[in-house]
Short mmCIF file of C-alpha atoms and ligand atoms in Angstrom, two decimals:
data_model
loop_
_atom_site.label_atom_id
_atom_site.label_comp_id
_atom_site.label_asym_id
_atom_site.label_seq_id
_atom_site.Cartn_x
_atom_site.Cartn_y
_atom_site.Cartn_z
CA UNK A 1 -28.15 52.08 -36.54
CA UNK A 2 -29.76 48.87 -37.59
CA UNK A 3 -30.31 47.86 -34.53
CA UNK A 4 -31.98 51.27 -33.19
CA UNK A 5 -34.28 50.73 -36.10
CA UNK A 6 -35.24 47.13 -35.00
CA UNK A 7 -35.74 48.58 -31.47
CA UNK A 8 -38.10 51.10 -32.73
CA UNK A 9 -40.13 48.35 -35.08
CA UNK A 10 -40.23 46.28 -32.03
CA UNK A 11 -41.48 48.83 -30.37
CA UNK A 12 -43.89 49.93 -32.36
CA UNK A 13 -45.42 46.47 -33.11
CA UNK A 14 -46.08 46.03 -29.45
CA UNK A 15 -48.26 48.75 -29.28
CA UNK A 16 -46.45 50.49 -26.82
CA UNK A 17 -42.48 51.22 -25.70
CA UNK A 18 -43.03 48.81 -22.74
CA UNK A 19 -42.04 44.91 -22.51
CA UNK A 20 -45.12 42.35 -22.34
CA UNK A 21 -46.46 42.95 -18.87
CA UNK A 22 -45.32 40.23 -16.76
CA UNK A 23 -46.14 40.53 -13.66
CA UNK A 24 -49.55 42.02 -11.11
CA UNK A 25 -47.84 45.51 -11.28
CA UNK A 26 -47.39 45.68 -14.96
CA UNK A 27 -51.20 47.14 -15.64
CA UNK A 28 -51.27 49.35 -12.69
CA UNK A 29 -48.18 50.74 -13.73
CA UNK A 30 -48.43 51.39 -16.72
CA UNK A 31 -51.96 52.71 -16.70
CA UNK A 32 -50.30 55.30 -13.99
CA UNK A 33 -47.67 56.34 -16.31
CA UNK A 34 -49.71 56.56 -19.06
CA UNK A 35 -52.22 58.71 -16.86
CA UNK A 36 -49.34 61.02 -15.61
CA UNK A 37 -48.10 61.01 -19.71
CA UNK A 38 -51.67 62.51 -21.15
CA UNK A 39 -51.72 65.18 -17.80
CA UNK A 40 -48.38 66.37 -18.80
CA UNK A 41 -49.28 66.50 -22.53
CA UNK A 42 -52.82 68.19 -22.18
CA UNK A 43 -51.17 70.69 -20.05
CA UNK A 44 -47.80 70.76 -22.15
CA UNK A 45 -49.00 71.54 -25.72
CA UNK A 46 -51.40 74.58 -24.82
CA UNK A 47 -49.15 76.04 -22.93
CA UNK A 48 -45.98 75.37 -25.57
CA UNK A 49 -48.93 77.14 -28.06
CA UNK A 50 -49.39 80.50 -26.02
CA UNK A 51 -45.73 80.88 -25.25
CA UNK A 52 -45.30 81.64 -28.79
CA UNK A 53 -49.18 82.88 -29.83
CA UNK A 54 -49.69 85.60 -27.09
CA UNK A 55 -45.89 87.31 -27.99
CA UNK A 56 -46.91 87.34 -31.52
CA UNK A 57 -50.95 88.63 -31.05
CA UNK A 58 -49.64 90.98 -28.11
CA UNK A 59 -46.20 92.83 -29.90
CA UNK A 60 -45.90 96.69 -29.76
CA UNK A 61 -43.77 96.48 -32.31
CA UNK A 62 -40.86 98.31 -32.91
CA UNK A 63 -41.58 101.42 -31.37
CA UNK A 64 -43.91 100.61 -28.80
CA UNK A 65 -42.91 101.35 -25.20
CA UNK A 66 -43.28 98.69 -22.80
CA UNK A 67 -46.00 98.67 -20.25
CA UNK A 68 -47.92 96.50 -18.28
CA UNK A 69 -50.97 96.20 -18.83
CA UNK A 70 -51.46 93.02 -15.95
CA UNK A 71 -54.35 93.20 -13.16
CA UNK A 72 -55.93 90.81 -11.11
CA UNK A 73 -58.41 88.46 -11.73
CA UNK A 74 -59.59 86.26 -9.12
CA UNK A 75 -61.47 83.40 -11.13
CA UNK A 76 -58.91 83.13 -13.39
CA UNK A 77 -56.03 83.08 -10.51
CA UNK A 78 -58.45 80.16 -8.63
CA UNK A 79 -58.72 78.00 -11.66
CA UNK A 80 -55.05 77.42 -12.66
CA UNK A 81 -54.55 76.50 -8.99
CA UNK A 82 -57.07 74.45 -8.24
CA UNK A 83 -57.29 72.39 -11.09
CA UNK A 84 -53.93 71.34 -11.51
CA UNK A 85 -53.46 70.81 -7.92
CA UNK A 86 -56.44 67.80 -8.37
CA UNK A 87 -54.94 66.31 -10.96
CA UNK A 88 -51.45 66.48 -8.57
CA UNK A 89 -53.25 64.67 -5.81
CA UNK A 90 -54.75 62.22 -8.38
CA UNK A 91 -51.21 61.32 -9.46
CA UNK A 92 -49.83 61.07 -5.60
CA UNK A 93 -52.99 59.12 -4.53
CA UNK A 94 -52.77 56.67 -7.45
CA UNK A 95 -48.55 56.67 -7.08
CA UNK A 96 -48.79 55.72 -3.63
CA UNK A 97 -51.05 52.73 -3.35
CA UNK A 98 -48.91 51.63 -5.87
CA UNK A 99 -45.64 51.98 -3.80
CA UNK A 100 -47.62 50.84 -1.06
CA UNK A 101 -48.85 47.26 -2.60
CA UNK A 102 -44.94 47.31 -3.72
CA UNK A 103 -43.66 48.02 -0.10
CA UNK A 104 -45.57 44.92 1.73
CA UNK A 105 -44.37 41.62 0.95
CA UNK A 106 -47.73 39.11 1.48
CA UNK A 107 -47.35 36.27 3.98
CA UNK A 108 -45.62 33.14 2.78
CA UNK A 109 -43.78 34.29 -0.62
CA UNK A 110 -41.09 32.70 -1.70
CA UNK A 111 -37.83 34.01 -0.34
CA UNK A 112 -34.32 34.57 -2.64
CA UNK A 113 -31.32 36.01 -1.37
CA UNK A 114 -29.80 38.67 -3.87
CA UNK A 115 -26.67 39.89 -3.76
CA UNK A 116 -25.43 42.28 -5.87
CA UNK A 117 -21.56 42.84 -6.40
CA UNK A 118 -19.30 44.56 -9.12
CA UNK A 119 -20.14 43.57 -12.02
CA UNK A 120 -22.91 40.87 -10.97
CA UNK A 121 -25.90 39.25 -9.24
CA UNK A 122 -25.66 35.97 -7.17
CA UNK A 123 -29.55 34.03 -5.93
CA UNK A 124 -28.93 32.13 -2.82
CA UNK A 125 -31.91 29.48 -2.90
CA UNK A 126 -31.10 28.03 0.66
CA UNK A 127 -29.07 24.64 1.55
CA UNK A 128 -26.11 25.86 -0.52
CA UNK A 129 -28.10 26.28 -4.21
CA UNK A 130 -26.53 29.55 -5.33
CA UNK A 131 -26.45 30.10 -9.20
CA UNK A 132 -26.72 33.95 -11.23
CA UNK A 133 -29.81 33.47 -12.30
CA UNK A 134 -33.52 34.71 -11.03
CA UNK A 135 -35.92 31.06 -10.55
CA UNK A 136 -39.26 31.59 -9.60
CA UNK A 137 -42.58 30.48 -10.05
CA UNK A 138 -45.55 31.82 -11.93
CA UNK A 139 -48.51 33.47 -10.03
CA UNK A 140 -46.57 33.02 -6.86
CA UNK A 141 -45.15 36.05 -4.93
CA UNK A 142 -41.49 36.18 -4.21
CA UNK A 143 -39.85 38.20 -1.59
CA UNK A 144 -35.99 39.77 -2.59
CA UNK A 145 -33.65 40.26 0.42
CA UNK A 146 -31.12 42.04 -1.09
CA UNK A 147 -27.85 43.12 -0.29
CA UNK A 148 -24.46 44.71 -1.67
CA UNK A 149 -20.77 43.74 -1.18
CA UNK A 150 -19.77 46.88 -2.19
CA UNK A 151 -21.36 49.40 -3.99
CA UNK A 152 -24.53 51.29 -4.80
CA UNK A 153 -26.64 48.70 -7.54
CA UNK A 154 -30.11 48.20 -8.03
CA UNK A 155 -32.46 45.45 -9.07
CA UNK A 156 -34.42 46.10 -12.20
CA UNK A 157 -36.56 43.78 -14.25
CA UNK A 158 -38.25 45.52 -17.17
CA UNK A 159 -41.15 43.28 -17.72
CA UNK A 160 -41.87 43.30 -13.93
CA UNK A 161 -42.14 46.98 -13.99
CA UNK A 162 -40.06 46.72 -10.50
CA UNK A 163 -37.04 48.49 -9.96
CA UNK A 164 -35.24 48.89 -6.15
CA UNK A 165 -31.96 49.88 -4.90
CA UNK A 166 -29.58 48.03 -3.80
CA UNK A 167 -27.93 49.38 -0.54
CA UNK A 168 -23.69 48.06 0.82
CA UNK A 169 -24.78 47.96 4.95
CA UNK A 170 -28.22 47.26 4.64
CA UNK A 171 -30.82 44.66 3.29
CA UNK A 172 -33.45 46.23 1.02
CA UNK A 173 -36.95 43.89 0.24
CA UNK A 174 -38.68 43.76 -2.61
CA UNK A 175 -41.50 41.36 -4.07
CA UNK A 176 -43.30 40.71 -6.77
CA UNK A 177 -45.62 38.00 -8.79
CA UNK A 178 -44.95 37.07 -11.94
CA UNK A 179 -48.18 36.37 -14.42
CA UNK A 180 -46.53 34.81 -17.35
CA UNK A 181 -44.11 31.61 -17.33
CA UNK A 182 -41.15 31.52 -19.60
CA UNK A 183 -41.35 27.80 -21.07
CA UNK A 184 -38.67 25.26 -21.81
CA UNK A 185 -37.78 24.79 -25.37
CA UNK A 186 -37.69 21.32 -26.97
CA UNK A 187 -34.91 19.15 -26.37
CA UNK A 188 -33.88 19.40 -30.21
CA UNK A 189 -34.23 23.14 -29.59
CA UNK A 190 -31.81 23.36 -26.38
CA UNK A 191 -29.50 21.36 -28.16
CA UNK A 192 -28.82 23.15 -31.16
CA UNK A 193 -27.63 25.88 -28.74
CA UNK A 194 -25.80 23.79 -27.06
CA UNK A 195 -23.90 22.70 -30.23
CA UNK A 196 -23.47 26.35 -31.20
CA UNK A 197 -22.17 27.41 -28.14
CA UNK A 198 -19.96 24.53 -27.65
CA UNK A 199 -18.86 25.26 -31.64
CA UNK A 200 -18.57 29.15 -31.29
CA UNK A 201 -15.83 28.56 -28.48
CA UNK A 202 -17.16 31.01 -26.25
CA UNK A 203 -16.10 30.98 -22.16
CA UNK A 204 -19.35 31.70 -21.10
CA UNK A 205 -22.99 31.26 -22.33
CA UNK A 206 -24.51 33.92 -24.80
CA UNK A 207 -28.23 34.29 -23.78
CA UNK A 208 -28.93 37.28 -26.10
CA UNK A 209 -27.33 35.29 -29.10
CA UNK A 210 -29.37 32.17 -28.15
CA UNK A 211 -32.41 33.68 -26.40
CA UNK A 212 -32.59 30.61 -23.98
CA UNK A 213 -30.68 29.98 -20.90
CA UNK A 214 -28.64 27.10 -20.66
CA UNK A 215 -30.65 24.89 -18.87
CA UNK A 216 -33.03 25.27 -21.94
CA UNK A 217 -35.52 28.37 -20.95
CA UNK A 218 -36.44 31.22 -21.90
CA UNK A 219 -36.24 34.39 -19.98
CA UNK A 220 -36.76 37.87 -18.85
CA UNK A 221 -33.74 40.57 -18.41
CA UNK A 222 -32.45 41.63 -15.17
CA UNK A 223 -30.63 44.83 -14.84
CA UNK A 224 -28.94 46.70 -12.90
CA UNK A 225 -29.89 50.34 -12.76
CA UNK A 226 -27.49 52.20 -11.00
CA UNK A 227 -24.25 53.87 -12.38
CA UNK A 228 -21.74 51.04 -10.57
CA UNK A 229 -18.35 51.44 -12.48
CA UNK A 230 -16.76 50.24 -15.31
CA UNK A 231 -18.52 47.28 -16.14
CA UNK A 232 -21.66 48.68 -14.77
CA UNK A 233 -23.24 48.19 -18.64
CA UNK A 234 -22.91 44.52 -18.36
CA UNK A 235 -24.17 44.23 -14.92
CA UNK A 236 -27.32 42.04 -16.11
CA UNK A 237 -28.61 38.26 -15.53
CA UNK A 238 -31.88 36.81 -16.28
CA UNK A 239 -35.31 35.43 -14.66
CA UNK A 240 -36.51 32.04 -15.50
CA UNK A 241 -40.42 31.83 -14.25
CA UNK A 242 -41.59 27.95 -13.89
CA UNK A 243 -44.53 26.67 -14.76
CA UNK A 244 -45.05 24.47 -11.44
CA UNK A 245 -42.81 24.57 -7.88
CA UNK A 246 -42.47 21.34 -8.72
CA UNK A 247 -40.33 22.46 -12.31
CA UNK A 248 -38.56 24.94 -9.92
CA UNK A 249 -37.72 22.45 -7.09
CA UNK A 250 -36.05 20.55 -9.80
CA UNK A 251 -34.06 23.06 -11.19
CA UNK A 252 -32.65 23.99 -7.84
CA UNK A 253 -32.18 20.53 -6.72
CA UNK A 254 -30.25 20.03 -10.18
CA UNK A 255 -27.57 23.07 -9.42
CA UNK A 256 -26.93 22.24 -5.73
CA UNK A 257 -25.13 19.11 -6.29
CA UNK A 258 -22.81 17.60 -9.57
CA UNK A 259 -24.67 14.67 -10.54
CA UNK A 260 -22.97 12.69 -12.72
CA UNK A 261 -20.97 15.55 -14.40
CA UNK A 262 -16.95 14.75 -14.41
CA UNK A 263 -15.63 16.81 -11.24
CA UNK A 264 -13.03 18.54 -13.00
CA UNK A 265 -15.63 20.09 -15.49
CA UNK A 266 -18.09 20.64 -12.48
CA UNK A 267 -15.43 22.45 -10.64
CA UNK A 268 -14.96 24.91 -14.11
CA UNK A 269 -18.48 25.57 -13.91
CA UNK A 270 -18.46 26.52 -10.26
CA UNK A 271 -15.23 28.74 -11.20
CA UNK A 272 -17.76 31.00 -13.47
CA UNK A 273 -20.70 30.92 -11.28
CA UNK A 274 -19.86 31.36 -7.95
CA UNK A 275 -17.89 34.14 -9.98
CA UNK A 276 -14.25 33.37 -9.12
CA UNK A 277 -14.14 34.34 -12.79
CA UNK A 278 -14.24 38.20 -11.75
CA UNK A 279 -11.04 37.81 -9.66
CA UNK A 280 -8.59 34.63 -10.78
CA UNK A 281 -7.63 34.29 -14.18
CA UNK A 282 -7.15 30.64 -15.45
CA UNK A 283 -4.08 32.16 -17.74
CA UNK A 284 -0.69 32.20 -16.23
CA UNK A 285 0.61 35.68 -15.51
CA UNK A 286 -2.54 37.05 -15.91
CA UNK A 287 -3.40 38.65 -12.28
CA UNK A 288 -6.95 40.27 -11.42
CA UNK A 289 -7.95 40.96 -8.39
CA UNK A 290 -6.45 37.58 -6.81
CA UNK A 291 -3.70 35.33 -8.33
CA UNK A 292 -4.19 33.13 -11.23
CA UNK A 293 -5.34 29.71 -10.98
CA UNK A 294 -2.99 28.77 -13.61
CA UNK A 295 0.02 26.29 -11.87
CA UNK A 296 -1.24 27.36 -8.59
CA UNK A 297 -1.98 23.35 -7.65
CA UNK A 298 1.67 21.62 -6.95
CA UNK A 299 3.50 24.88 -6.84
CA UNK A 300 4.98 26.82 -3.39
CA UNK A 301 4.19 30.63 -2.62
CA UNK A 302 5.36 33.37 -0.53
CA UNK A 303 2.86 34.28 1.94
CA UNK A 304 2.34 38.02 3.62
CA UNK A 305 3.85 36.26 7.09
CA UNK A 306 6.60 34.93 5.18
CA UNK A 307 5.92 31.62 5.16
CA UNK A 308 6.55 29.15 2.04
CA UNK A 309 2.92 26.89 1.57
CA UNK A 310 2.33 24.08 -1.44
CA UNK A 311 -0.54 24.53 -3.11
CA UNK A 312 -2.01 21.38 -2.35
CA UNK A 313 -5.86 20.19 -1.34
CA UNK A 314 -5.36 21.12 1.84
CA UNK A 315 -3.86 24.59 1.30
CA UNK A 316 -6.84 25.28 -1.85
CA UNK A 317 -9.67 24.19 0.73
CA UNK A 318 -8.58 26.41 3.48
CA UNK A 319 -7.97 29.46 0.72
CA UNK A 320 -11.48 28.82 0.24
CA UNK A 321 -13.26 28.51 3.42
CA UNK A 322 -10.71 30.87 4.98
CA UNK A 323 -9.13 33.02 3.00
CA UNK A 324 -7.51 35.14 5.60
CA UNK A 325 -5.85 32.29 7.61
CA UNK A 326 -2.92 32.44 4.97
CA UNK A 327 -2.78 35.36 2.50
CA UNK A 328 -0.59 35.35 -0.61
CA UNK A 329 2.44 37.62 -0.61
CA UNK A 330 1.73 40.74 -3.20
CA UNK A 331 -2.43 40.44 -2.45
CA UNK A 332 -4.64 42.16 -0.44
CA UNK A 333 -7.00 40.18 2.08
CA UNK A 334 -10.09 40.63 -0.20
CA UNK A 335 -11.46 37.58 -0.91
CA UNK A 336 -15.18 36.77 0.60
CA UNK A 337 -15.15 33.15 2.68
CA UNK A 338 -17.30 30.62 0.71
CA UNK A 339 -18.06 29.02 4.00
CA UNK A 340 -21.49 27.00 3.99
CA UNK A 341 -21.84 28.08 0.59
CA UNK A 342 -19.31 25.54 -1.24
CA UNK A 343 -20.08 21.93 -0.26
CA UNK A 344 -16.81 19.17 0.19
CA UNK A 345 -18.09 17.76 -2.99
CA UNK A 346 -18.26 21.56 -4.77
CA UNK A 347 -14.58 22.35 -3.23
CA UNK A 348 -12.97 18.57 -4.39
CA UNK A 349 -14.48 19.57 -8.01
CA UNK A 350 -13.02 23.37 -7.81
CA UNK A 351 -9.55 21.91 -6.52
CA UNK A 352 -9.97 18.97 -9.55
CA UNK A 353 -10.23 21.93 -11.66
CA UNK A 354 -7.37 23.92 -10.47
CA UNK A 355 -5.22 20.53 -11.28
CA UNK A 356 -6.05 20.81 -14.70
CA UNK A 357 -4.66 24.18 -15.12
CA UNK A 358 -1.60 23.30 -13.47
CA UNK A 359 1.35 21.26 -15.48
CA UNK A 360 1.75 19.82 -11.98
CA UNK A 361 -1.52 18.55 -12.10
CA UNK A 362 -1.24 15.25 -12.95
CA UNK A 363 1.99 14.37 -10.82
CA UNK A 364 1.00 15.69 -7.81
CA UNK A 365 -2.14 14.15 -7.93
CA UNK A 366 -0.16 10.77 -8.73
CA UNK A 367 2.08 11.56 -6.34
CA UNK A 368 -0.88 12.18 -3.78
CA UNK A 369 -2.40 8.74 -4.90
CA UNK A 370 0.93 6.93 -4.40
CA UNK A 371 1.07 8.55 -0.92
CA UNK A 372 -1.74 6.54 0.36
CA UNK A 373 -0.03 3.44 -0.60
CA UNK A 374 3.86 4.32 -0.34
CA UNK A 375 5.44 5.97 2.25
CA UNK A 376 7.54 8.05 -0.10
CA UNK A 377 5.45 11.22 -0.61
CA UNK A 378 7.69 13.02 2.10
CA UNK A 379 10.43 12.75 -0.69
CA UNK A 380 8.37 13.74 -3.07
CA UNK A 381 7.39 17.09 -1.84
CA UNK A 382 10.51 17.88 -1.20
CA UNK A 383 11.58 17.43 -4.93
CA UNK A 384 8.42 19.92 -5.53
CA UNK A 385 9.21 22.21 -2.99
CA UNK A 386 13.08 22.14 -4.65
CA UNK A 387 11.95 22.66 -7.95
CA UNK A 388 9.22 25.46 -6.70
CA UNK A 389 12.28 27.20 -5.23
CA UNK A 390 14.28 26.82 -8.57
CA UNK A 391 11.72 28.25 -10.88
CA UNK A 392 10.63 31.43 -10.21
CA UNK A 393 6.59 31.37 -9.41
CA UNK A 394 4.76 31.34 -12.95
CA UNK A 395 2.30 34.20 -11.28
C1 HEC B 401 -13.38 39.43 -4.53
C2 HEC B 401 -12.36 38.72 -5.23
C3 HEC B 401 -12.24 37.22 -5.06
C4 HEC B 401 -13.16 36.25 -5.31
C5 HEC B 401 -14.62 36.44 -5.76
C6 HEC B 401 -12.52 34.99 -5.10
N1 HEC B 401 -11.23 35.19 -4.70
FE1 HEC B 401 -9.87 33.75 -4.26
N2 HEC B 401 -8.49 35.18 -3.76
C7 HEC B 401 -8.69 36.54 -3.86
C8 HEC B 401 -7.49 37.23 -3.42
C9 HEC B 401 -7.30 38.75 -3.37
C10 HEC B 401 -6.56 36.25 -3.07
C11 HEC B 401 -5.13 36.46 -2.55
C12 HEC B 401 -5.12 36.86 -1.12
C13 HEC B 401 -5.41 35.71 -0.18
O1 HEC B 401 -4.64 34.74 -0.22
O2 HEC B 401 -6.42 35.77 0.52
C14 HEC B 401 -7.23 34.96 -3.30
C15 HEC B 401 -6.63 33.72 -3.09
C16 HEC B 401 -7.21 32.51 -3.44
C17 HEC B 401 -6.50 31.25 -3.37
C18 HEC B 401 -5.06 31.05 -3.02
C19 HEC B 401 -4.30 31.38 -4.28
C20 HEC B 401 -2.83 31.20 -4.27
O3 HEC B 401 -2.22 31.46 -5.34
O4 HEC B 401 -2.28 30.80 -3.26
C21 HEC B 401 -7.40 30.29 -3.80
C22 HEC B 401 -7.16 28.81 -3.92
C23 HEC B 401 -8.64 30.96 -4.11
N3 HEC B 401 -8.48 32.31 -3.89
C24 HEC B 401 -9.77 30.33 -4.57
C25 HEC B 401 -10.96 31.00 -4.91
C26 HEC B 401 -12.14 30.31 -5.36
C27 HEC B 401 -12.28 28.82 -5.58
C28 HEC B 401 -13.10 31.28 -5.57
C29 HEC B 401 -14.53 31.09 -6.03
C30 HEC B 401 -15.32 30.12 -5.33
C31 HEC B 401 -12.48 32.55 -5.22
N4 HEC B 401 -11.18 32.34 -4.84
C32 HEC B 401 -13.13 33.77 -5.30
C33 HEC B 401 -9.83 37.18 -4.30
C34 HEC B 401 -11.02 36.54 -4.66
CU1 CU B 402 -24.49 47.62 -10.47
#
């Protein structure tokens, strides 16, 4: 209730019900709809008047008989067709230069790869930089090539006034320019988030609690606008505009590789976005649409052929680069290959990752370390693959 109220003084104090406009279609838009609005009102409220003035001036009352007293009257008859139909053709003329300009990408925007699955939104930014969020730069056009892994979303950012389905089996474009940049907060700023986050415990980042991403920016909503499912409602990321490429270039050139973050705490980040999140748990037992990462490293499982595998490197790599080659007993084949989209250094953090979840972890890794140098490690799977046998799989 509170918050409705809020919404409505928001709305109010921006002068309209519309978000800044925040991109070249915002005006044009929204003079349109505004245009259309005062049609439909100057024809709506006479009309909603006579309904109920010409019964009243026009009753028999109780005894009257009914007649009709209607005959034809040319001028009248060409004036409520005519006129309304100009004001139709205004509204298509003006509507379709508008989807027009929309429809025609200009020569040399920027190109981002969207694609849209249940219950989110994944940018591919080329040469492996693939992160949830929208990047671009400010009065620069970008061009969306959009796709959908499974089913019927659509791409919708308010203060763009741009909204475009998203079709599974075929790539839909859209493009747009934005006109205002969303700045970076001070460092002091950006921090002070970070603290609260980090002291509010939260998995994963709140941007409507904070109102900056986590990189330190401030942003625009992205929805998605098509009934999906369940979790359609929180089907929603967020577009960062730069000030400069150069800002941009950065930013991209920052996600695409670790730096000097640990790998283990890299590989947790890649977990949530490159969204493994929405089908392997990290808690044992706890299955989604794939097996829990919890005590898969070290551990043995069934496969569909039959076949006992460890869960070691080389087992987690080819899971992930080729996820049919060997598929766990109990599962169905449904996980996409992250093929040329996970580097050796993004799959080594993921797997140092997995090893922390697992109370294996640290032996196996020891025992993987001791390997190089020992000739034992024979042995030592075979102890693993013993005690795998003896204790019935954890997921
Ligand atoms: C669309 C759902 C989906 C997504 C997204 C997904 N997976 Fe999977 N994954 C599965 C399913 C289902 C299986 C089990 C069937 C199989 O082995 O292919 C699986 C199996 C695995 C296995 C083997 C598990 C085991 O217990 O043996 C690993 C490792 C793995 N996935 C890693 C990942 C990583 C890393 C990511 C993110 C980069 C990821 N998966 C994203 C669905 C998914
Ligand atoms: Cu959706």
């Amino acid at each position: 209730m509170l918050d409705g109220l809020s919404l409505l003084a928001d709305a109010a104090s921006t002068g309209m019900w519309f978000p800044d406009q925040s991109s070249t279609y915002a005006a044009e838009s929204d003079s349109t709809y505004g245009m259309i609005l005062w049609i439909s009102l100057a024809f709506f409220i006479p009309l909603a008047f006579l309904m109920f003035w010409f019964p009243y001036k026009y009753h028999g009352g109780k005894s009257g008989k009914a007649t009709s007293r209607v005959t034809h009257h040319n001028v009248l008859e060409i004036t409520w067709t005519v006129v309304p139909c100009i004001f139709l053709v205004i509204m298509f003329v003006r509507g379709s230069w508008g989807f027009l300009d929309m429809a025609t990408p200009p020569e040399g925007a920027r190109q981002v790869d969207l694609k849209a699955f249940k219950w989110g939104f994944s940018m591919d930014y080329g040469n492996g930089a693939i992160h949830p969020e929208l990047h671009v730069v400010v009065n620069q056009p970008t061009k969306m090539v959009m796709r959908s892994s499974d089913v019927l979303h659509a791409f919708y950012v308010p203060a763009f006034r741009i909204k475009r389905d998203i079709v599974p089996g075929r790539y839909n474009v859209a493009w747009f320019e934005a006109t205002q940049a969303t700045p970076k907060v001070s460092d002091e700023e950006l921090q002070a988030a970070l603290d609260a986050h980090e002291e509010s415990g939260a998995e994963s980042w709140d941007y409507d609690r904070h109102q900056i991403t986590e990189d330190g920016y401030r942003f625009y909503d992205l929805f998605c606008a098509e009934y999906c499912g369940r979790d359609h409602s929180a089907m929603q990321t967020y577009v960062v505009v730069h000030e400069t490429e150069e800002d941009l270039n950065a930013w991209i050139k920052k996600i695409s590789s670790r730096g000097d973050t640990p790998p283990a705490q890299y590989g947790e980040k890649l977990y949530r976005l490159r969204n493994c999140v929405g089908c392997h748990s990290t808690e044992a037992g706890k299955v989604l649409v794939g097996p829990s990462f919890a005590n898969l490293y070290g551990y043995e499982r069934e496969m569909t052929s039959g076949e006992k595998v460890l869960g070691d490197e080389q087992y987690i790599r080819e899971s992930i680069l080729d996820p049919k080659a060997k598929v766990v007993l109990g599962f169905n084949p449904q996980m996409p290959s992250f093929k040329g989209q996970l580097s050796d250094d993004d799959i080594a953090s993921l797997i140092a990752f997995m090893k922390t979840l697992s109370d294996r972890g640290q032996t196996a890794s020891d025992v993987a370390a001791e390997s190089d140098t020992t000739t034992n490690s024979s042995t030592d799977q075979a102890d693993a693959a013993a005690d795998a046998a003896a204790t019935p799989a954890a997921n």
